[in-house]
Short mmCIF file of C-alpha atoms and ligand atoms in Angstrom, two decimals:
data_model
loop_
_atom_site.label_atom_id
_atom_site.label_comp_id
_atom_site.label_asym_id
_atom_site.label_seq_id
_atom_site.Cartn_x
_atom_site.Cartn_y
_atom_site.Cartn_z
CA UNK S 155 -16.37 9.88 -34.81
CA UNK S 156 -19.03 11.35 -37.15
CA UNK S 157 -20.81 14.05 -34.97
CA UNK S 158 -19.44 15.56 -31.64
CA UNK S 159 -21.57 18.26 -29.12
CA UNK S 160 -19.33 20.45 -27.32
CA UNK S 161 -21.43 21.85 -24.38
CA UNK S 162 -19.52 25.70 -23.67
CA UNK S 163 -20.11 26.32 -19.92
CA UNK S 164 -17.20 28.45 -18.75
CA UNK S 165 -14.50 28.12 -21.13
CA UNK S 166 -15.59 30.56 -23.74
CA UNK S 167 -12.92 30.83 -25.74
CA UNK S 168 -11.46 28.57 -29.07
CA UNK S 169 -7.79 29.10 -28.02
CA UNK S 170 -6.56 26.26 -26.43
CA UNK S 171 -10.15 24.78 -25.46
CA UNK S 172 -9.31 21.40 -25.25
CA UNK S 173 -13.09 19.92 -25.35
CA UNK S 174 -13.57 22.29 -28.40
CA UNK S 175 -9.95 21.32 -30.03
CA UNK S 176 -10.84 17.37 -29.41
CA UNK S 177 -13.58 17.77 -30.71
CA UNK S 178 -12.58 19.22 -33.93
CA UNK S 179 -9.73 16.68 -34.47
CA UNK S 180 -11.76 13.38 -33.84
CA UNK S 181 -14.97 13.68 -35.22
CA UNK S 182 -16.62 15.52 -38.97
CA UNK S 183 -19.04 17.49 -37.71
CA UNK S 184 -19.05 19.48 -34.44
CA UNK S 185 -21.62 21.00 -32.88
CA UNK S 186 -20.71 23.82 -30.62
CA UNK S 187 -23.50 24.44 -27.87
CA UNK S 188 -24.15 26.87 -25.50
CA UNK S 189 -27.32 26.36 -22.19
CA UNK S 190 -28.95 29.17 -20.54
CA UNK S 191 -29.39 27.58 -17.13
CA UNK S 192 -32.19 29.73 -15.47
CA UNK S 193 -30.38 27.89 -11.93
CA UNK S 194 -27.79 29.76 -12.59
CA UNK S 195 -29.15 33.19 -14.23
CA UNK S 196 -29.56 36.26 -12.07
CA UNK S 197 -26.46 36.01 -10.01
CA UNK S 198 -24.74 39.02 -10.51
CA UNK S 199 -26.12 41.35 -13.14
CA UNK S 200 -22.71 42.47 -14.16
CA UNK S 201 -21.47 38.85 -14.72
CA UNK S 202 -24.72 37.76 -17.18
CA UNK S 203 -23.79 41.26 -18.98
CA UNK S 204 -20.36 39.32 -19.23
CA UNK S 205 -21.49 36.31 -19.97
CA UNK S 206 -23.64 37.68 -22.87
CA UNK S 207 -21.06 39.56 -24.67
CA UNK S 208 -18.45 36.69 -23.99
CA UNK S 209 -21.17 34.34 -25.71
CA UNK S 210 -21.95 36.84 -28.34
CA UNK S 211 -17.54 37.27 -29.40
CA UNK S 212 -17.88 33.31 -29.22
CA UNK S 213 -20.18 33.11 -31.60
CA UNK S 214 -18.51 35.56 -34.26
CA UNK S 215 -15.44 33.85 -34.01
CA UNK S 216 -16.99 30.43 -34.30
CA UNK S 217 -18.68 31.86 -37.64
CA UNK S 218 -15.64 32.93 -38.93
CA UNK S 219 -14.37 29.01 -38.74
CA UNK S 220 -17.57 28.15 -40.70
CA UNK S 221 -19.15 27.11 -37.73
CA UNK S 222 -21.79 28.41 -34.83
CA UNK S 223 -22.72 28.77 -31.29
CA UNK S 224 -25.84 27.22 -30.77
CA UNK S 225 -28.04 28.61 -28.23
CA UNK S 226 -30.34 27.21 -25.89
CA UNK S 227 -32.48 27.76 -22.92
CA UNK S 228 -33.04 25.10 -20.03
CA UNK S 229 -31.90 22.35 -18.11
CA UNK S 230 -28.01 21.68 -19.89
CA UNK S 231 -28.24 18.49 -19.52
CA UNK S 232 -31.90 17.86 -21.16
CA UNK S 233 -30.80 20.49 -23.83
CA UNK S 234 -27.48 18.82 -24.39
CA UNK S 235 -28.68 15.51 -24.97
CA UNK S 236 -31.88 16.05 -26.97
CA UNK S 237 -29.39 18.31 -29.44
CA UNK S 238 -27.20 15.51 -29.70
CA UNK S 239 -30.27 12.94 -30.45
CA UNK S 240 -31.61 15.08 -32.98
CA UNK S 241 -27.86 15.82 -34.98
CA UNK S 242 -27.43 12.06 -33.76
CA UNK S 243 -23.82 12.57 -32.35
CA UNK S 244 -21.84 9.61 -31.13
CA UNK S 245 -20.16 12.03 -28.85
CA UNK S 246 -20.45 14.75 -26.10
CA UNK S 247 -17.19 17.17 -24.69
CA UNK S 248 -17.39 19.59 -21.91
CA UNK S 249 -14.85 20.82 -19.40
CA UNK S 250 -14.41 19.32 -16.38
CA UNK S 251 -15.90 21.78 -13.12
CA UNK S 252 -15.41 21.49 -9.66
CA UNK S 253 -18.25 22.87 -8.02
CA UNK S 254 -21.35 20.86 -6.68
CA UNK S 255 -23.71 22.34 -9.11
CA UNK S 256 -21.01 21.56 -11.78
CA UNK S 257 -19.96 18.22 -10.80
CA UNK S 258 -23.68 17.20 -10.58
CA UNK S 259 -24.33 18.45 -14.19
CA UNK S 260 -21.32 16.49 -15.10
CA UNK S 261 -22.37 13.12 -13.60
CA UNK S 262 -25.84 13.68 -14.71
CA UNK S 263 -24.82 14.16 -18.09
CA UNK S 264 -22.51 11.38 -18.27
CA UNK S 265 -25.29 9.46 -17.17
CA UNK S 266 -27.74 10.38 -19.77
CA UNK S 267 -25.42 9.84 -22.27
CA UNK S 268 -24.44 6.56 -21.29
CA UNK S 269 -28.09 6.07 -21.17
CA UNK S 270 -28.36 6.72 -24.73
CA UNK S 271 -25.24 4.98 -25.45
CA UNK S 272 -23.53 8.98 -26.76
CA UNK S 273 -19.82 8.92 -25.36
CA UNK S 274 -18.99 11.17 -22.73
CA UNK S 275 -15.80 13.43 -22.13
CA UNK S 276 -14.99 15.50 -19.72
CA UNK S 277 -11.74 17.74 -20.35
CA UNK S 278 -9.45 20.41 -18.27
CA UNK S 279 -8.93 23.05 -19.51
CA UNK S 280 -10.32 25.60 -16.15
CA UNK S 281 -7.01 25.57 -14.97
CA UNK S 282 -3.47 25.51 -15.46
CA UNK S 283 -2.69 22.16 -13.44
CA UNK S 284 -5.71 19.77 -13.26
CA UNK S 285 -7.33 19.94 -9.60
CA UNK S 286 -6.55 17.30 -7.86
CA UNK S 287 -3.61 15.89 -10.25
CA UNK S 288 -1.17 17.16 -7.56
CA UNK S 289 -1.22 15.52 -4.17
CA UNK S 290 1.10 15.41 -1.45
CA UNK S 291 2.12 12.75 0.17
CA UNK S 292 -0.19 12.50 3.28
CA UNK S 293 -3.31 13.55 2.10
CA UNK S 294 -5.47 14.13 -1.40
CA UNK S 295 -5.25 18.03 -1.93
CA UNK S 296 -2.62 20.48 -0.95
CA UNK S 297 -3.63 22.05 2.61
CA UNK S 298 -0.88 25.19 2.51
CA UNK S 299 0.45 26.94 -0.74
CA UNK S 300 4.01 26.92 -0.78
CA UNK S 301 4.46 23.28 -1.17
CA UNK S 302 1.62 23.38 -3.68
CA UNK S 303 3.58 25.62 -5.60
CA UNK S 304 6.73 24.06 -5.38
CA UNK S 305 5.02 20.91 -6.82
CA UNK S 306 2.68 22.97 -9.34
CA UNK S 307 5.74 24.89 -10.75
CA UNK S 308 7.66 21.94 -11.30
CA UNK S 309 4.96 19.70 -12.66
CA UNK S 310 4.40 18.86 -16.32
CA UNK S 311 1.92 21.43 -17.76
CA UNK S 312 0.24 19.73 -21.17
CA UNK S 313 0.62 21.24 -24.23
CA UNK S 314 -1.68 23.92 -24.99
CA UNK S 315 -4.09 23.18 -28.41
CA UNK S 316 -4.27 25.68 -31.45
CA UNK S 317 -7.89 27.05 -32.17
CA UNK S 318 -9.07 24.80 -35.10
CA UNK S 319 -9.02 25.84 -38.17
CA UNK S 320 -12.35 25.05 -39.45
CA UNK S 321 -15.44 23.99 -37.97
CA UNK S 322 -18.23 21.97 -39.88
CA UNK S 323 -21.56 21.77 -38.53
CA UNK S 324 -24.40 19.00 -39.65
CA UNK S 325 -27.14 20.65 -40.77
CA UNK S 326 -30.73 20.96 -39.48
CA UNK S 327 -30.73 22.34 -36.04
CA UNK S 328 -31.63 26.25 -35.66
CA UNK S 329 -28.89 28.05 -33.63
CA UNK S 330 -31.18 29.66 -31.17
CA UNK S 331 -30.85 33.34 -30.66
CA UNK S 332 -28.33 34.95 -28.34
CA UNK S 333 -29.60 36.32 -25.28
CA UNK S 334 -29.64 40.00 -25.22
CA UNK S 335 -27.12 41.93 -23.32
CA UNK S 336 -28.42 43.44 -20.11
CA UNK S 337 -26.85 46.87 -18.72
CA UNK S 338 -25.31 45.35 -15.76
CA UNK S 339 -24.59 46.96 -12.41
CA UNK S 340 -21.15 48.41 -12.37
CA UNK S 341 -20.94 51.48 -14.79
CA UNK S 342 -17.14 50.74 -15.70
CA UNK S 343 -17.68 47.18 -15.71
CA UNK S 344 -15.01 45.81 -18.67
CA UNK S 345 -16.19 43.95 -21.86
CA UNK S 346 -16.50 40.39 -22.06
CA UNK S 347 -15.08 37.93 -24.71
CA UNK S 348 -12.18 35.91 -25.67
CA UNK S 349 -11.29 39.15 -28.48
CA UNK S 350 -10.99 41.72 -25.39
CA UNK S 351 -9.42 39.06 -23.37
CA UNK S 352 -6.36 38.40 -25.85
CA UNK S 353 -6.03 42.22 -26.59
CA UNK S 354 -6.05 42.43 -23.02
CA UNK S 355 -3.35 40.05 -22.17
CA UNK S 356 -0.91 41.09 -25.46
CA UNK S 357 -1.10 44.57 -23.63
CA UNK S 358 -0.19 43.51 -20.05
CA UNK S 359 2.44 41.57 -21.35
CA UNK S 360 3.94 44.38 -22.22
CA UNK S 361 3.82 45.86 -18.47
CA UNK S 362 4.42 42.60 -17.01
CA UNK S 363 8.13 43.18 -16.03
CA UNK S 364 6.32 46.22 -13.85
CA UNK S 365 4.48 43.89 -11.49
CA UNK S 366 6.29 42.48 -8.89
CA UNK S 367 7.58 45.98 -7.37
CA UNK S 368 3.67 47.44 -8.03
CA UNK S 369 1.01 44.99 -7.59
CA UNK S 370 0.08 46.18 -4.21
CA UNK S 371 0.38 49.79 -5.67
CA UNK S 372 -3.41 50.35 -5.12
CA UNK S 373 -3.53 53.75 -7.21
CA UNK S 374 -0.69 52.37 -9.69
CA UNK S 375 -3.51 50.05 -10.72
CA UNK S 376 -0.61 47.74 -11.70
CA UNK S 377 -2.00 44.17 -12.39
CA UNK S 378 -3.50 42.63 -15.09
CA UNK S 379 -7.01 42.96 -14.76
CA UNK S 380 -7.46 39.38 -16.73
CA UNK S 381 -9.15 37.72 -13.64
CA UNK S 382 -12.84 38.11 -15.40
CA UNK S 383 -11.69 37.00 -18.47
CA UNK S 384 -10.13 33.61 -16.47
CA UNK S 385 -13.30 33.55 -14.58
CA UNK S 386 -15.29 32.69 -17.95
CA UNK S 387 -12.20 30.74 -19.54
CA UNK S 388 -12.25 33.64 -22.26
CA UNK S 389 -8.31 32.99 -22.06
CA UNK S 390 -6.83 29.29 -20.88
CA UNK S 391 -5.15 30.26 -17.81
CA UNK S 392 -2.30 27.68 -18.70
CA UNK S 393 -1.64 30.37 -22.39
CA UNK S 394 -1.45 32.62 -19.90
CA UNK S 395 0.87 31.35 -17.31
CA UNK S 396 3.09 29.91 -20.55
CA UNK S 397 2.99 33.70 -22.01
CA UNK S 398 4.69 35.05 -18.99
CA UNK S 399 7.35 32.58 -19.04
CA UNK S 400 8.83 32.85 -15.63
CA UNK S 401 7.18 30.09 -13.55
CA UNK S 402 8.96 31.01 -10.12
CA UNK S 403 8.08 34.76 -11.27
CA UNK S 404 5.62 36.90 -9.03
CA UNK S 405 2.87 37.12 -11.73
CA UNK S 406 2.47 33.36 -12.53
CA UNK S 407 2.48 32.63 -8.73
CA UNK S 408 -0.51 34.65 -8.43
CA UNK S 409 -1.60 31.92 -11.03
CA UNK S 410 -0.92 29.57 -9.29
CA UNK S 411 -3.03 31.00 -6.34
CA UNK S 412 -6.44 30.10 -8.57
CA UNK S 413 -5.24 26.62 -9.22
CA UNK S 414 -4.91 26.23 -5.43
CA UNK S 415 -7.95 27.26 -4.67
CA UNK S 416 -9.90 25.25 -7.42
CA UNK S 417 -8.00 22.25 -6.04
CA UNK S 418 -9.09 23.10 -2.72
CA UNK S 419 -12.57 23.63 -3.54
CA UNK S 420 -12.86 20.41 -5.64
CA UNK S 421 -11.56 18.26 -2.13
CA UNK S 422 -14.10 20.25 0.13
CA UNK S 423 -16.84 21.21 -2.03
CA UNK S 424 -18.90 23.01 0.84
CA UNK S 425 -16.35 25.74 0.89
CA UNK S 426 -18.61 28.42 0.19
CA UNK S 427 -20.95 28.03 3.41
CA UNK S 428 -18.65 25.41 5.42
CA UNK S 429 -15.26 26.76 7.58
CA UNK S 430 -12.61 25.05 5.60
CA UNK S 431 -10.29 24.63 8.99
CA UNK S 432 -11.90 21.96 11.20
CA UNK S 433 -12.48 24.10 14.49
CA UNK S 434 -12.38 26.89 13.29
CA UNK S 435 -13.90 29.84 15.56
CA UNK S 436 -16.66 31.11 14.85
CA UNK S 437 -18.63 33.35 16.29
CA UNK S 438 -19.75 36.31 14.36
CA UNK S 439 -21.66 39.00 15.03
CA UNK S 440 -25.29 39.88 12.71
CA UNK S 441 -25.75 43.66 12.34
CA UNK S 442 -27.46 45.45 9.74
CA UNK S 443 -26.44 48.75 9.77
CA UNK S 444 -22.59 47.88 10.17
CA UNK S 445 -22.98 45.39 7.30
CA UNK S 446 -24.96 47.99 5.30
CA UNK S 447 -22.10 50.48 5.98
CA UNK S 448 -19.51 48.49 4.25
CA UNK S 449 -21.35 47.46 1.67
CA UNK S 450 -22.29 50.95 0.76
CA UNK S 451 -18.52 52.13 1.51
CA UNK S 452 -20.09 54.43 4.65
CA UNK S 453 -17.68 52.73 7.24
CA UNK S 454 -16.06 56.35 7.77
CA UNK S 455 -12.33 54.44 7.08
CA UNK S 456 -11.45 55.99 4.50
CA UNK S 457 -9.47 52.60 2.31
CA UNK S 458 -11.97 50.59 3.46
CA UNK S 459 -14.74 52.38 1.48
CA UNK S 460 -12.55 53.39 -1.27
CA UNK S 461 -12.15 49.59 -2.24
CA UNK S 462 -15.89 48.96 -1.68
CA UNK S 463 -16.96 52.02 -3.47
CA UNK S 464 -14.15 50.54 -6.52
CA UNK S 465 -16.51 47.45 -6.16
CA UNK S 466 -19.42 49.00 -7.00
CA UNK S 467 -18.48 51.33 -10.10
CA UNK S 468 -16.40 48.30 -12.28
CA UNK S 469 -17.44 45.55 -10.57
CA UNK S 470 -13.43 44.44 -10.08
CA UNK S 471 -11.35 45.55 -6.81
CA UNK S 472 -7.84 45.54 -6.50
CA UNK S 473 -6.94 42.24 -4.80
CA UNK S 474 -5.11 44.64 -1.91
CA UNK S 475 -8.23 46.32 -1.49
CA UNK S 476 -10.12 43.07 -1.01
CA UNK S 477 -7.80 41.88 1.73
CA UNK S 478 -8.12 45.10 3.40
CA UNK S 479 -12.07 45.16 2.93
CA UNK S 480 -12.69 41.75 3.60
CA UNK S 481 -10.43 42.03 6.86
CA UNK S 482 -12.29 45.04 8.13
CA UNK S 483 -15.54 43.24 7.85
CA UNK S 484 -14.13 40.14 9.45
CA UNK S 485 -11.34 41.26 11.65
CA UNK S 486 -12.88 44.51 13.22
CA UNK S 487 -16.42 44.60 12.09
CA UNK S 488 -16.50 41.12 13.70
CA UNK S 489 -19.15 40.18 10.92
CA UNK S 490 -19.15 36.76 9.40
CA UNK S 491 -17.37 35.98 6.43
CA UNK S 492 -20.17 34.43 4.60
CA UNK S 493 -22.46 37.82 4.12
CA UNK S 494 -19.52 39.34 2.68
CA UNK S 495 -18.84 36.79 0.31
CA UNK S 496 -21.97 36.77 -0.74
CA UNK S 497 -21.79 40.55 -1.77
CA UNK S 498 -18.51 40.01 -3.28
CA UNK S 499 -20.36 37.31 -5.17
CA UNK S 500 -23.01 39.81 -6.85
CA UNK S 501 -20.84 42.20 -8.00
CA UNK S 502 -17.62 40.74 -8.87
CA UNK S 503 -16.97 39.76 -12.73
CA UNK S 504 -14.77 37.44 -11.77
CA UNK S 505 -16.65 36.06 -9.18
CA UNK S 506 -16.61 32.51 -8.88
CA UNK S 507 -16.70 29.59 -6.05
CA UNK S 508 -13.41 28.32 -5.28
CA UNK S 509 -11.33 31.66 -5.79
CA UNK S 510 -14.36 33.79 -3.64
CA UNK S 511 -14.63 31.05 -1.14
CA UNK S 512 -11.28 30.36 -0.80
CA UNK S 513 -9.93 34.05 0.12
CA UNK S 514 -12.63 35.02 2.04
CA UNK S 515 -12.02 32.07 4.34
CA UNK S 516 -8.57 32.59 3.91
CA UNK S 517 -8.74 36.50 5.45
CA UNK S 518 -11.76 35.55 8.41
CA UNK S 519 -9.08 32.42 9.22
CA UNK S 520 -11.41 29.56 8.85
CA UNK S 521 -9.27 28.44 5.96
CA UNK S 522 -6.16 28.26 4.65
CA UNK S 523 -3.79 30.91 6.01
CA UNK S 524 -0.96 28.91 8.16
CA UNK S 525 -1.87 32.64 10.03
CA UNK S 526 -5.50 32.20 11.28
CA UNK S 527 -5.15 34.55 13.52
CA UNK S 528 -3.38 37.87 11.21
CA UNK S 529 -4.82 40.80 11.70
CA UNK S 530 -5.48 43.54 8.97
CA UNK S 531 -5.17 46.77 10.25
CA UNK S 532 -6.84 49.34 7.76
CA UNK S 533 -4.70 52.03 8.72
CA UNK S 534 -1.42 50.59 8.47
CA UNK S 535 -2.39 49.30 5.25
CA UNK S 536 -3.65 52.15 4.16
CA UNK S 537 -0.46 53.90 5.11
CA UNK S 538 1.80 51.30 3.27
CA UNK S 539 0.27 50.53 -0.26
CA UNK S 540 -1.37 54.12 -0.67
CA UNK S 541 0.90 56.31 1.03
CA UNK S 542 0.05 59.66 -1.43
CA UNK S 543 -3.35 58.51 -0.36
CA UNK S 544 -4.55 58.81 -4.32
CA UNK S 545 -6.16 55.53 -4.42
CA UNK S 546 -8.91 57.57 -1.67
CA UNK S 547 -9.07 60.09 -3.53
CA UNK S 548 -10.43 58.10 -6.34
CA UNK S 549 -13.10 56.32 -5.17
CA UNK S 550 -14.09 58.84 -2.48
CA UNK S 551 -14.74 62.15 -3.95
CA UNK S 552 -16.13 63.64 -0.32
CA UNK S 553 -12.65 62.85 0.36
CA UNK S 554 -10.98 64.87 -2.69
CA UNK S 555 -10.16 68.17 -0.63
CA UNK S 556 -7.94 66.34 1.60
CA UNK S 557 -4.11 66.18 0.40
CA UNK S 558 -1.99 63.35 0.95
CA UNK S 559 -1.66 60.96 3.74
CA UNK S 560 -4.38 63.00 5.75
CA UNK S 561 -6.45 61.42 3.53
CA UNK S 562 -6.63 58.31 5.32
CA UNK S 563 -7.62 59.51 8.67
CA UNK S 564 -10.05 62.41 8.95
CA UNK S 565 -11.01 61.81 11.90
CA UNK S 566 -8.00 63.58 12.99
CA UNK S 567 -8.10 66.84 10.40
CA UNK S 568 -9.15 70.01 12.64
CA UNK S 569 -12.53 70.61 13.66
CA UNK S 570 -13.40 73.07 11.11
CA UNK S 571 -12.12 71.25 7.89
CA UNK S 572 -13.81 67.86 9.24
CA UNK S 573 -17.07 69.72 9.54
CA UNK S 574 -16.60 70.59 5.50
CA UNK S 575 -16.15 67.29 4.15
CA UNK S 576 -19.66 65.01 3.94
CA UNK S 577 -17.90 61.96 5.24
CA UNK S 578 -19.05 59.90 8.25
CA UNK S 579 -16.86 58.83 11.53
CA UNK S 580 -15.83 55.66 11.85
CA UNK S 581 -18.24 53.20 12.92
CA UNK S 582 -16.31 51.90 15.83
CA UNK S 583 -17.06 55.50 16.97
CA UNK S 584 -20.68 55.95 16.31
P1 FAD D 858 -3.36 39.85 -11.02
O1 FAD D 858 -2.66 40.39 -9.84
O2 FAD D 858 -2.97 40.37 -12.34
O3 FAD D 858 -3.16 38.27 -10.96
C1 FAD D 858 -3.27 37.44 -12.12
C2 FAD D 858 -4.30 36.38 -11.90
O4 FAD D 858 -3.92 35.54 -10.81
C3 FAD D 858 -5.66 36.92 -11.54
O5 FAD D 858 -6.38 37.30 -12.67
C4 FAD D 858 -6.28 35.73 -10.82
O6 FAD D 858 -6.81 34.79 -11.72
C5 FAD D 858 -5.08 35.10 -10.12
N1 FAD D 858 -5.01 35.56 -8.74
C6 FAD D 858 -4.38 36.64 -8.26
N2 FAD D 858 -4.51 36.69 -6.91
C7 FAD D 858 -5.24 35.63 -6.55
C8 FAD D 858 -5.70 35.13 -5.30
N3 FAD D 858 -5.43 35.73 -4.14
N4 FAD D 858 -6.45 34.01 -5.32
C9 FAD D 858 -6.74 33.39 -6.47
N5 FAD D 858 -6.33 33.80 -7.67
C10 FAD D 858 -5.58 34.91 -7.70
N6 FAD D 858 -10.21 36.21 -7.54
C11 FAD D 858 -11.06 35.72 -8.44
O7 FAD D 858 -10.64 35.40 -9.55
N7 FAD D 858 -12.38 35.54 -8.16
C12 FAD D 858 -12.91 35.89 -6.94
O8 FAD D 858 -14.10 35.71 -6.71
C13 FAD D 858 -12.02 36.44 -5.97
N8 FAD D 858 -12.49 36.84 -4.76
C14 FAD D 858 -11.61 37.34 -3.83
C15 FAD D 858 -12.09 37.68 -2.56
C16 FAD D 858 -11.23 38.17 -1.58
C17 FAD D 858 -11.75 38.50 -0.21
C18 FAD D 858 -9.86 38.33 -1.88
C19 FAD D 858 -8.90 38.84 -0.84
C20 FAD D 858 -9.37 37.99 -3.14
C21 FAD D 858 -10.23 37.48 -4.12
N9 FAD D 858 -9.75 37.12 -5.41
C22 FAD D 858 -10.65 36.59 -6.31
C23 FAD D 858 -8.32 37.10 -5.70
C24 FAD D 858 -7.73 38.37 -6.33
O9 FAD D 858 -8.10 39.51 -5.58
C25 FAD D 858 -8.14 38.58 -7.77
O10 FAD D 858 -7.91 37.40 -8.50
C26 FAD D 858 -7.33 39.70 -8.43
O11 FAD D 858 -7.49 40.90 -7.71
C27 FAD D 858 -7.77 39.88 -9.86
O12 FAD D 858 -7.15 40.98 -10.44
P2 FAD D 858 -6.04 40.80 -11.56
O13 FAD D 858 -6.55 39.94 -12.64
O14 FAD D 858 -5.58 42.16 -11.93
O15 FAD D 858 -4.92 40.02 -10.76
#
């Protein structure tokens, strides 16, 4: 092949980027291409401030390999194809997607290309184990995820691909200017890119024999933090399941949690807006102010608003908190599922369809907990993975007075100290 286009959508990285890698080895001359979709801009604020400074590493590094990250603005598909007219590439890479919006773009580009006889590839590369390559035996996607892991633990993972060494672009087309970087909405929001990403992991490697006894440590703050940089492929989540070795190990099951998801969301597409579980119950209840109140972290329980306060200020919450948060809001607050996603959904970096979806349907039981009907109660959790109460005392400073476990229920400090601290009742009491 002379001249390849390799569309970048979420898999910002050159390390194992199969698309990229395929690319590289096949054809002369490779064009690496980014789209600004304006479907898909204004989101999440803190995620385009990610995306920006993931697109602007991806472009140094690219440099460095004698190549570029071309930039464009529009419909991908349009943009893709009237790139690779005007370079005149014989072929076009991208990684495979499971969403609607992505699967559409897919078969729409595949379709254009065909159109204009350009051959079309579309690579993995989002996760570990391809979604849908595993199926059990009486159906097309794994329902519950212990046998998913049993079979996604013992399957064949591919090989992962080196970053190429050198990249040569045809001449002619401008690159296109990268899109400045906006301030976001989280004030401790982490940096995007694949550089911070692979810092990032070499570090946690280091703590990774830590995890299993303190990932639900909510103030140890004992987990690896790498979800945004998976979110955006700025590291191959199959490097990073192969650099922690241990594939029955608590860390890489965790993993293995994403791929389950992704292969869940590519059999039921509508899992954003749609209960998963056919029959699900649901009747939830629409209130404003309660809604507000969590959002806000004003619920007057104390964990609960600690997580959703942790939301807010680095746009990441510790996955303990989300249970906790999302089970309050679902579980006692009786609200549905779906408005709560949605908020996730603006402020999370890491943010994305199938992982979003797929948990929050997972705590309201309309997905696919084998539990439906578990109940999260704030207190007990509160009492059990921040029994010093420090993670509180964080996130809540009107809260900072208070030692210890009192921390978690103020409610029941005397009269006088309660009347000190700015800090609402709960709202099951107001
Ligand atoms: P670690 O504990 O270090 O885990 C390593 C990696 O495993 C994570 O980076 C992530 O990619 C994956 N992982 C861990 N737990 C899960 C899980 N339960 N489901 C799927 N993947 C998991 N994760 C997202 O990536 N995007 C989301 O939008 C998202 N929304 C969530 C909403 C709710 C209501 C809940 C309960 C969980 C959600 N999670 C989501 C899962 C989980 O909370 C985060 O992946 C995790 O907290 C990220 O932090 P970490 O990288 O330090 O995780």
């Amino acid at each position: 092949m002379r001249t390849a286009v390799v569309l970048f959508t979420r898999d910002l990285r050159v390390n194992d980027q199969p698309a990229l890698a395929t690319a590289c080895a096949t054809a002369e001359q490779v064009v690496p291409l980014f789209v600004l979709d304006p479907q898909l801009a204004g989101r999440s604020a803190n995620r385009d401030r990610f995306l920006r400074q993931s697109l602007a590493d991806l472009r140094a590094t690219l440099r460095g390999l004698g190549g570029d990250l071309l930039i464009r603005r529009g419909d991908p598909v349009a943009e893709t194809v009237r790139l690779a007219r005007e370079v005149d590439a014989d072929g076009v890479a991208v990684s495979a997607d499971v969403s609607h919006y992505a699967r559409d773009r897919q078969r729409r580009l595949s379709d254009e290309c065909e159109r204009h006889r350009i051959a079309f590839r579309a690579f993995p590369g989002l996760t570990v184990v391809d979604p849908g390559a595993l199926t059990p035996t009486n159906g097309d996607h794994y329902k519950v995820f212990t046998p998913y892991f049993r079979a996604w633990a013992g399957a064949d993972w591919r090989t992962a691909y080196a970053a190429p060494e050198r990249i040569r672009l045809p001449g002619g087309p401008g690159v296109g200017r990268l899109p400045a970087v906006p301030d976001g909405e989280s004030p401790q929001a982490a940096a995007g890119g694949e550089t911070v990403g692979r810092r990032r992991l070499r570090d946690w490697l280091g703590d990774l024999d830590r995890y299993g006894d303190s990932h639900d440590d909510l103030a140890g703050d004992a987990t690896s933090r790498l979800s945004p940089y998976l979110r955006f492929g700025c590291l191959s989540p199959l490097e990073v399941a192969t650099a922690a070795g241990d594939r029955a190990g608590p860390f890489v099951r965790q993993l293995c949690w994403r791929d389950f998801h992704y292969q869940v969301a590519n059999a039921f597409p509508d899992l954003a807006t749609t209960a998963y579980r056919r029959g699900a119950a649901e009747q939830w209840r629409y209130d404003a102010d309660a809604l507000d109140a969590w959002q806000t972290g004003h619920t007057g329980v104390p964990i609960v608003d600690a997580g959703m306060r942790q939301l807010r200020a680095q746009g990441w919450m510790h996955n303990r908190a989300r249970l906790i948060t999302a089970g309050y809001l679902t579980k006692e607050l009786g609200l549905d599922w779906r408005d709560g996603l949605s908020w996730f959904g603006r402020w999370l970096l890491d943010g994305d369809l199938p992982n979003n979806s797929g948990n929050w349907q997972w705590v309201a039981g309309t997905g696919n907990d084998t539990r439906p009907y578990r109940g999260f109660n704030p207190l007990r959790q509160a009492h059990r993975f921040d029994p010093a109460g420090e993670y509180v005392r964080r996130w809540v400073p009107e809260l900072a007075s208070v030692a210890g476990a009192a921390v978690h229920e103020p409610w029941r400090l005397p009269l006088a100290v309660r009347a000190g601290l700015d800090y609402p009742p709960p709202l099951s009491d107001r």
